[in-house]
Amino acid sequence: GWVGELALGDNRLQKIRREGSKEFFQDTGNECVIAEEFICLLLDESGGWDPIIVDMKGTQRQVAKRWRTMIKMQKFDHPKHGMVSAPIFACIWNLTSVDVVNKANKTYANYKVDRVGFHPVDLRPAILSLVKSCEAGEIKTKSEGEGSDNEPIQDNEVPF
């Protein structure tokens, strides 16, 4: 079962052995599974937004890497600063599942991520609430010691 999360700098990560496509801790024999996590708002059937965690492991991490790249590439024209990188929470993304065939010719499901566009203004309060919960540590978005790509957001700094 699940044992816990480790910070990227944890010494135990130096003592891992590989068996096929899996990695195991040498001292305990437990499997080491690296996961990418995205804190998101899910549009529900009634039109409301619910906070969720999208967890991507194994081959899903390829999709996570592409998604993080797409997020970092988002730009917008800021009224005071010209073209700037959009905050990580600025866009709406559509996640779907697709069938993928691996090297062994076996089919499995994976994520597909498409950009829908920048979020509507009426979604801003829910987004800011979620961002502040993450910043306050109420929702854990990264392992301890990992640092953050984004500075804290102030209410008056979000231009959309």
JSON list of C-alpha atoms in Angstrom, two decimals:
[
{"chain": "A", "resi": 1, "resn": "GLY", "atom": "CA", "xyz": [0.00, 0.00, 0.00]},
{"chain": "A", "resi": 2, "resn": "TRP", "atom": "CA", "xyz": [0.82, 3.67, -0.07]},
{"chain": "A", "resi": 3, "resn": "VAL", "atom": "CA", "xyz": [3.58, 4.60, 2.38]},
{"chain": "A", "resi": 4, "resn": "GLY", "atom": "CA", "xyz": [4.10, 8.34, 1.84]},
{"chain": "A", "resi": 5, "resn": "GLU", "atom": "CA", "xyz": [5.59, 11.17, -0.16]},
{"chain": "A", "resi": 6, "resn": "LEU", "atom": "CA", "xyz": [9.28, 12.03, -0.31]},
{"chain": "A", "resi": 7, "resn": "ALA", "atom": "CA", "xyz": [10.88, 15.39, -1.04]},
{"chain": "A", "resi": 8, "resn": "LEU", "atom": "CA", "xyz": [13.00, 15.51, -4.18]},
{"chain": "A", "resi": 9, "resn": "GLY", "atom": "CA", "xyz": [16.19, 15.84, -2.13]},
{"chain": "A", "resi": 10, "resn": "ASP", "atom": "CA", "xyz": [15.45, 12.87, 0.15]},
{"chain": "A", "resi": 11, "resn": "ASN", "atom": "CA", "xyz": [18.52, 10.58, 0.46]},
{"chain": "A", "resi": 12, "resn": "ARG", "atom": "CA", "xyz": [16.35, 7.46, 0.12]},
{"chain": "A", "resi": 13, "resn": "LEU", "atom": "CA", "xyz": [15.81, 8.35, -3.54]},
{"chain": "A", "resi": 14, "resn": "GLN", "atom": "CA", "xyz": [19.54, 7.67, -4.11]},
{"chain": "A", "resi": 15, "resn": "LYS", "atom": "CA", "xyz": [19.07, 4.03, -3.05]},
{"chain": "A", "resi": 16, "resn": "ILE", "atom": "CA", "xyz": [16.67, 2.72, -5.67]},
{"chain": "A", "resi": 17, "resn": "ARG", "atom": "CA", "xyz": [17.07, -0.40, -7.78]},
{"chain": "A", "resi": 18, "resn": "ARG", "atom": "CA", "xyz": [15.40, -0.93, -11.15]},
{"chain": "A", "resi": 19, "resn": "GLU", "atom": "CA", "xyz": [13.62, -4.17, -12.06]},
{"chain": "A", "resi": 20, "resn": "GLY", "atom": "CA", "xyz": [12.27, -4.02, -15.58]},
{"chain": "A", "resi": 21, "resn": "SER", "atom": "CA", "xyz": [10.16, -0.87, -15.84]},
{"chain": "A", "resi": 22, "resn": "LYS", "atom": "CA", "xyz": [9.70, -0.47, -12.07]},
{"chain": "A", "resi": 23, "resn": "GLU", "atom": "CA", "xyz": [11.88, 1.05, -9.35]},
{"chain": "A", "resi": 24, "resn": "PHE", "atom": "CA", "xyz": [12.14, -0.21, -5.77]},
{"chain": "A", "resi": 25, "resn": "PHE", "atom": "CA", "xyz": [13.72, 1.08, -2.56]},
{"chain": "A", "resi": 26, "resn": "GLN", "atom": "CA", "xyz": [16.69, -1.17, -1.69]},
{"chain": "A", "resi": 27, "resn": "ASP", "atom": "CA", "xyz": [16.09, -1.12, 2.06]},
{"chain": "A", "resi": 28, "resn": "THR", "atom": "CA", "xyz": [12.33, -1.85, 2.17]},
{"chain": "A", "resi": 29, "resn": "GLY", "atom": "CA", "xyz": [11.54, -3.36, -1.22]},
{"chain": "A", "resi": 30, "resn": "ASN", "atom": "CA", "xyz": [8.65, -0.89, -1.61]},
{"chain": "A", "resi": 31, "resn": "GLU", "atom": "CA", "xyz": [7.99, 0.36, -5.13]},
{"chain": "A", "resi": 32, "resn": "CYS", "atom": "CA", "xyz": [8.92, 3.98, -5.85]},
{"chain": "A", "resi": 33, "resn": "VAL", "atom": "CA", "xyz": [6.22, 5.60, -7.98]},
{"chain": "A", "resi": 34, "resn": "ILE", "atom": "CA", "xyz": [6.80, 9.11, -9.32]},
{"chain": "A", "resi": 35, "resn": "ALA", "atom": "CA", "xyz": [3.60, 11.06, -9.87]},
{"chain": "A", "resi": 36, "resn": "GLU", "atom": "CA", "xyz": [2.74, 14.45, -11.34]},
{"chain": "A", "resi": 37, "resn": "GLU", "atom": "CA", "xyz": [-0.17, 16.21, -9.66]},
{"chain": "A", "resi": 38, "resn": "PHE", "atom": "CA", "xyz": [-2.37, 19.01, -10.99]},
{"chain": "A", "resi": 39, "resn": "ILE", "atom": "CA", "xyz": [-4.83, 20.83, -8.75]},
{"chain": "A", "resi": 40, "resn": "CYS", "atom": "CA", "xyz": [-7.81, 21.65, -10.97]},
{"chain": "A", "resi": 41, "resn": "LEU", "atom": "CA", "xyz": [-11.39, 22.81, -10.97]},
{"chain": "A", "resi": 42, "resn": "LEU", "atom": "CA", "xyz": [-13.73, 20.31, -12.63]},
{"chain": "A", "resi": 43, "resn": "LEU", "atom": "CA", "xyz": [-16.83, 21.58, -14.43]},
{"chain": "A", "resi": 44, "resn": "ASP", "atom": "CA", "xyz": [-19.69, 19.42, -13.14]},
{"chain": "A", "resi": 45, "resn": "GLU", "atom": "CA", "xyz": [-22.95, 18.58, -14.89]},
{"chain": "A", "resi": 46, "resn": "SER", "atom": "CA", "xyz": [-24.83, 21.42, -13.17]},
{"chain": "A", "resi": 47, "resn": "GLY", "atom": "CA", "xyz": [-22.31, 24.04, -14.34]},
{"chain": "A", "resi": 48, "resn": "GLY", "atom": "CA", "xyz": [-20.51, 24.31, -11.00]},
{"chain": "A", "resi": 49, "resn": "TRP", "atom": "CA", "xyz": [-16.78, 23.94, -10.41]},
{"chain": "A", "resi": 50, "resn": "ASP", "atom": "CA", "xyz": [-15.37, 21.36, -7.98]},
{"chain": "A", "resi": 51, "resn": "PRO", "atom": "CA", "xyz": [-11.69, 21.17, -6.90]},
{"chain": "A", "resi": 52, "resn": "ILE", "atom": "CA", "xyz": [-9.94, 17.92, -7.87]},
{"chain": "A", "resi": 53, "resn": "ILE", "atom": "CA", "xyz": [-6.43, 16.49, -8.05]},
{"chain": "A", "resi": 54, "resn": "VAL", "atom": "CA", "xyz": [-5.39, 14.98, -11.39]},
{"chain": "A", "resi": 55, "resn": "ASP", "atom": "CA", "xyz": [-2.69, 12.43, -10.57]},
{"chain": "A", "resi": 56, "resn": "MET", "atom": "CA", "xyz": [-0.50, 11.20, -13.45]},
{"chain": "A", "resi": 57, "resn": "LYS", "atom": "CA", "xyz": [1.89, 8.24, -13.03]},
{"chain": "A", "resi": 58, "resn": "GLY", "atom": "CA", "xyz": [3.89, 6.04, -15.40]},
{"chain": "A", "resi": 59, "resn": "THR", "atom": "CA", "xyz": [3.15, 6.71, -19.06]},
{"chain": "A", "resi": 60, "resn": "GLN", "atom": "CA", "xyz": [0.74, 9.48, -18.01]},
{"chain": "A", "resi": 61, "resn": "ARG", "atom": "CA", "xyz": [3.81, 11.51, -16.99]},
{"chain": "A", "resi": 62, "resn": "GLN", "atom": "CA", "xyz": [4.58, 12.05, -20.71]},
{"chain": "A", "resi": 63, "resn": "VAL", "atom": "CA", "xyz": [1.23, 13.81, -20.98]},
{"chain": "A", "resi": 64, "resn": "ALA", "atom": "CA", "xyz": [1.95, 15.75, -17.76]},
{"chain": "A", "resi": 65, "resn": "LYS", "atom": "CA", "xyz": [5.24, 17.01, -19.19]},
{"chain": "A", "resi": 66, "resn": "ARG", "atom": "CA", "xyz": [3.52, 18.20, -22.39]},
{"chain": "A", "resi": 67, "resn": "TRP", "atom": "CA", "xyz": [0.73, 19.81, -20.34]},
{"chain": "A", "resi": 68, "resn": "ARG", "atom": "CA", "xyz": [3.22, 21.67, -18.12]},
{"chain": "A", "resi": 69, "resn": "THR", "atom": "CA", "xyz": [4.97, 22.91, -21.28]},
{"chain": "A", "resi": 70, "resn": "MET", "atom": "CA", "xyz": [1.65, 24.09, -22.75]},
{"chain": "A", "resi": 71, "resn": "ILE", "atom": "CA", "xyz": [0.85, 25.88, -19.47]},
{"chain": "A", "resi": 72, "resn": "LYS", "atom": "CA", "xyz": [4.21, 27.69, -19.46]},
{"chain": "A", "resi": 73, "resn": "MET", "atom": "CA", "xyz": [3.74, 28.76, -23.11]},
{"chain": "A", "resi": 74, "resn": "GLN", "atom": "CA", "xyz": [0.51, 30.68, -22.39]},
{"chain": "A", "resi": 75, "resn": "LYS", "atom": "CA", "xyz": [0.95, 34.44, -22.84]},
{"chain": "A", "resi": 76, "resn": "PHE", "atom": "CA", "xyz": [-1.40, 37.40, -22.67]},
{"chain": "A", "resi": 77, "resn": "ASP", "atom": "CA", "xyz": [-1.21, 41.13, -23.27]},
{"chain": "A", "resi": 78, "resn": "HIS", "atom": "CA", "xyz": [-1.03, 42.78, -19.82]},
{"chain": "A", "resi": 79, "resn": "PRO", "atom": "CA", "xyz": [-2.25, 46.43, -19.83]},
{"chain": "A", "resi": 80, "resn": "LYS", "atom": "CA", "xyz": [0.86, 47.69, -17.98]},
{"chain": "A", "resi": 81, "resn": "HIS", "atom": "CA", "xyz": [3.60, 45.18, -18.87]},
{"chain": "A", "resi": 82, "resn": "GLY", "atom": "CA", "xyz": [2.87, 44.08, -22.46]},
{"chain": "A", "resi": 83, "resn": "MET", "atom": "CA", "xyz": [3.13, 40.37, -23.32]},
{"chain": "A", "resi": 84, "resn": "VAL", "atom": "CA", "xyz": [3.68, 38.32, -20.16]},
{"chain": "A", "resi": 85, "resn": "SER", "atom": "CA", "xyz": [3.41, 34.68, -19.15]},
{"chain": "A", "resi": 86, "resn": "ALA", "atom": "CA", "xyz": [-0.06, 33.80, -17.95]},
{"chain": "A", "resi": 87, "resn": "PRO", "atom": "CA", "xyz": [-0.46, 32.52, -14.38]},
{"chain": "A", "resi": 88, "resn": "ILE", "atom": "CA", "xyz": [-0.68, 28.73, -14.12]},
{"chain": "A", "resi": 89, "resn": "PHE", "atom": "CA", "xyz": [-4.41, 29.01, -13.36]},
{"chain": "A", "resi": 90, "resn": "ALA", "atom": "CA", "xyz": [-5.32, 31.32, -16.27]},
{"chain": "A", "resi": 91, "resn": "CYS", "atom": "CA", "xyz": [-6.54, 28.74, -18.78]},
{"chain": "A", "resi": 92, "resn": "ILE", "atom": "CA", "xyz": [-9.27, 26.17, -19.04]},
{"chain": "A", "resi": 93, "resn": "TRP", "atom": "CA", "xyz": [-8.13, 22.77, -20.30]},
{"chain": "A", "resi": 94, "resn": "ASN", "atom": "CA", "xyz": [-10.16, 19.86, -21.65]},
{"chain": "A", "resi": 95, "resn": "LEU", "atom": "CA", "xyz": [-8.99, 16.45, -20.41]},
{"chain": "A", "resi": 96, "resn": "THR", "atom": "CA", "xyz": [-10.19, 13.38, -22.24]},
{"chain": "A", "resi": 97, "resn": "SER", "atom": "CA", "xyz": [-9.02, 9.77, -22.45]},
{"chain": "A", "resi": 98, "resn": "VAL", "atom": "CA", "xyz": [-7.59, 8.24, -25.60]},
{"chain": "A", "resi": 99, "resn": "ASP", "atom": "CA", "xyz": [-6.50, 4.72, -26.51]},
{"chain": "A", "resi": 100, "resn": "VAL", "atom": "CA", "xyz": [-2.74, 4.36, -26.96]},
{"chain": "A", "resi": 101, "resn": "VAL", "atom": "CA", "xyz": [-0.82, 1.32, -28.21]},
{"chain": "A", "resi": 102, "resn": "ASN", "atom": "CA", "xyz": [2.47, 0.50, -26.47]},
{"chain": "A", "resi": 103, "resn": "LYS", "atom": "CA", "xyz": [5.58, -1.28, -27.82]},
{"chain": "A", "resi": 104, "resn": "ALA", "atom": "CA", "xyz": [4.09, -4.67, -26.92]},
{"chain": "A", "resi": 105, "resn": "ASN", "atom": "CA", "xyz": [1.08, -3.82, -29.13]},
{"chain": "A", "resi": 106, "resn": "LYS", "atom": "CA", "xyz": [-1.22, -3.60, -26.10]},
{"chain": "A", "resi": 107, "resn": "THR", "atom": "CA", "xyz": [-3.83, -0.87, -25.88]},
{"chain": "A", "resi": 108, "resn": "TYR", "atom": "CA", "xyz": [-4.21, 1.25, -22.77]},
{"chain": "A", "resi": 109, "resn": "ALA", "atom": "CA", "xyz": [-6.01, 4.49, -21.90]},
{"chain": "A", "resi": 110, "resn": "ASN", "atom": "CA", "xyz": [-4.10, 7.72, -21.40]},
{"chain": "A", "resi": 111, "resn": "TYR", "atom": "CA", "xyz": [-4.97, 11.41, -21.05]},
{"chain": "A", "resi": 112, "resn": "LYS", "atom": "CA", "xyz": [-5.28, 13.90, -23.88]},
{"chain": "A", "resi": 113, "resn": "VAL", "atom": "CA", "xyz": [-5.08, 17.60, -22.94]},
{"chain": "A", "resi": 114, "resn": "ASP", "atom": "CA", "xyz": [-6.38, 20.45, -25.11]},
{"chain": "A", "resi": 115, "resn": "ARG", "atom": "CA", "xyz": [-6.48, 24.15, -24.33]},
{"chain": "A", "resi": 116, "resn": "VAL", "atom": "CA", "xyz": [-10.00, 25.61, -24.32]},
{"chain": "A", "resi": 117, "resn": "GLY", "atom": "CA", "xyz": [-9.00, 29.22, -23.63]},
{"chain": "A", "resi": 118, "resn": "PHE", "atom": "CA", "xyz": [-8.62, 31.73, -20.82]},
{"chain": "A", "resi": 119, "resn": "HIS", "atom": "CA", "xyz": [-11.11, 31.33, -17.99]},
{"chain": "A", "resi": 120, "resn": "PRO", "atom": "CA", "xyz": [-14.25, 33.50, -17.84]},
{"chain": "A", "resi": 121, "resn": "VAL", "atom": "CA", "xyz": [-14.30, 36.40, -15.37]},
{"chain": "A", "resi": 122, "resn": "ASP", "atom": "CA", "xyz": [-17.10, 34.81, -13.29]},
{"chain": "A", "resi": 123, "resn": "LEU", "atom": "CA", "xyz": [-14.79, 31.89, -12.46]},
{"chain": "A", "resi": 124, "resn": "ARG", "atom": "CA", "xyz": [-12.16, 34.20, -10.90]},
{"chain": "A", "resi": 125, "resn": "PRO", "atom": "CA", "xyz": [-13.41, 33.97, -7.26]},
{"chain": "A", "resi": 126, "resn": "ALA", "atom": "CA", "xyz": [-13.34, 30.14, -7.31]},
{"chain": "A", "resi": 127, "resn": "ILE", "atom": "CA", "xyz": [-9.85, 30.16, -8.86]},
{"chain": "A", "resi": 128, "resn": "LEU", "atom": "CA", "xyz": [-8.47, 32.67, -6.37]},
{"chain": "A", "resi": 129, "resn": "SER", "atom": "CA", "xyz": [-9.95, 30.66, -3.49]},
{"chain": "A", "resi": 130, "resn": "LEU", "atom": "CA", "xyz": [-8.27, 27.49, -4.78]},
{"chain": "A", "resi": 131, "resn": "VAL", "atom": "CA", "xyz": [-4.92, 29.29, -5.32]},
{"chain": "A", "resi": 132, "resn": "LYS", "atom": "CA", "xyz": [-5.00, 30.74, -1.81]},
{"chain": "A", "resi": 133, "resn": "SER", "atom": "CA", "xyz": [-5.84, 27.31, -0.34]},
{"chain": "A", "resi": 134, "resn": "CYS", "atom": "CA", "xyz": [-2.80, 25.86, -2.14]},
{"chain": "A", "resi": 135, "resn": "GLU", "atom": "CA", "xyz": [-0.54, 28.71, -1.00]},
{"chain": "A", "resi": 136, "resn": "ALA", "atom": "CA", "xyz": [-1.75, 28.34, 2.61]},
{"chain": "A", "resi": 137, "resn": "GLY", "atom": "CA", "xyz": [-0.89, 24.64, 2.55]},
{"chain": "A", "resi": 138, "resn": "GLU", "atom": "CA", "xyz": [-4.50, 23.55, 2.86]},
{"chain": "A", "resi": 139, "resn": "ILE", "atom": "CA", "xyz": [-4.05, 21.67, -0.43]},
{"chain": "A", "resi": 140, "resn": "LYS", "atom": "CA", "xyz": [-0.62, 20.10, -0.91]},
{"chain": "A", "resi": 141, "resn": "THR", "atom": "CA", "xyz": [0.55, 20.68, -4.47]},
{"chain": "A", "resi": 142, "resn": "LYS", "atom": "CA", "xyz": [4.25, 19.79, -4.20]},
{"chain": "A", "resi": 143, "resn": "SER", "atom": "CA", "xyz": [6.48, 17.71, -1.97]},
{"chain": "A", "resi": 144, "resn": "GLU", "atom": "CA", "xyz": [8.31, 19.54, 0.81]},
{"chain": "A", "resi": 145, "resn": "GLY", "atom": "CA", "xyz": [11.49, 21.24, -0.41]},
{"chain": "A", "resi": 146, "resn": "GLU", "atom": "CA", "xyz": [10.41, 21.46, -4.04]},
{"chain": "A", "resi": 147, "resn": "GLY", "atom": "CA", "xyz": [9.89, 25.23, -4.31]},
{"chain": "A", "resi": 148, "resn": "SER", "atom": "CA", "xyz": [7.33, 27.03, -6.43]},
{"chain": "A", "resi": 149, "resn": "ASP", "atom": "CA", "xyz": [7.39, 28.24, -10.02]},
{"chain": "A", "resi": 150, "resn": "ASN", "atom": "CA", "xyz": [4.92, 31.03, -9.23]},
{"chain": "A", "resi": 151, "resn": "GLU", "atom": "CA", "xyz": [5.01, 33.95, -6.83]},
{"chain": "A", "resi": 152, "resn": "PRO", "atom": "CA", "xyz": [1.98, 34.43, -4.54]},
{"chain": "A", "resi": 153, "resn": "ILE", "atom": "CA", "xyz": [-0.87, 36.17, -6.37]},
{"chain": "A", "resi": 154, "resn": "GLN", "atom": "CA", "xyz": [-2.50, 39.29, -4.94]},
{"chain": "A", "resi": 155, "resn": "ASP", "atom": "CA", "xyz": [-6.18, 39.99, -5.67]},
{"chain": "A", "resi": 156, "resn": "ASN", "atom": "CA", "xyz": [-5.36, 43.24, -7.46]},
{"chain": "A", "resi": 157, "resn": "GLU", "atom": "CA", "xyz": [-2.67, 41.67, -9.71]},
{"chain": "A", "resi": 158, "resn": "VAL", "atom": "CA", "xyz": [-4.90, 39.36, -11.77]},
{"chain": "A", "resi": 159, "resn": "PRO", "atom": "CA", "xyz": [-5.85, 41.29, -14.95]},
{"chain": "A", "resi": 160, "resn": "PHE", "atom": "CA", "xyz": [-8.67, 39.01, -16.09]}
]
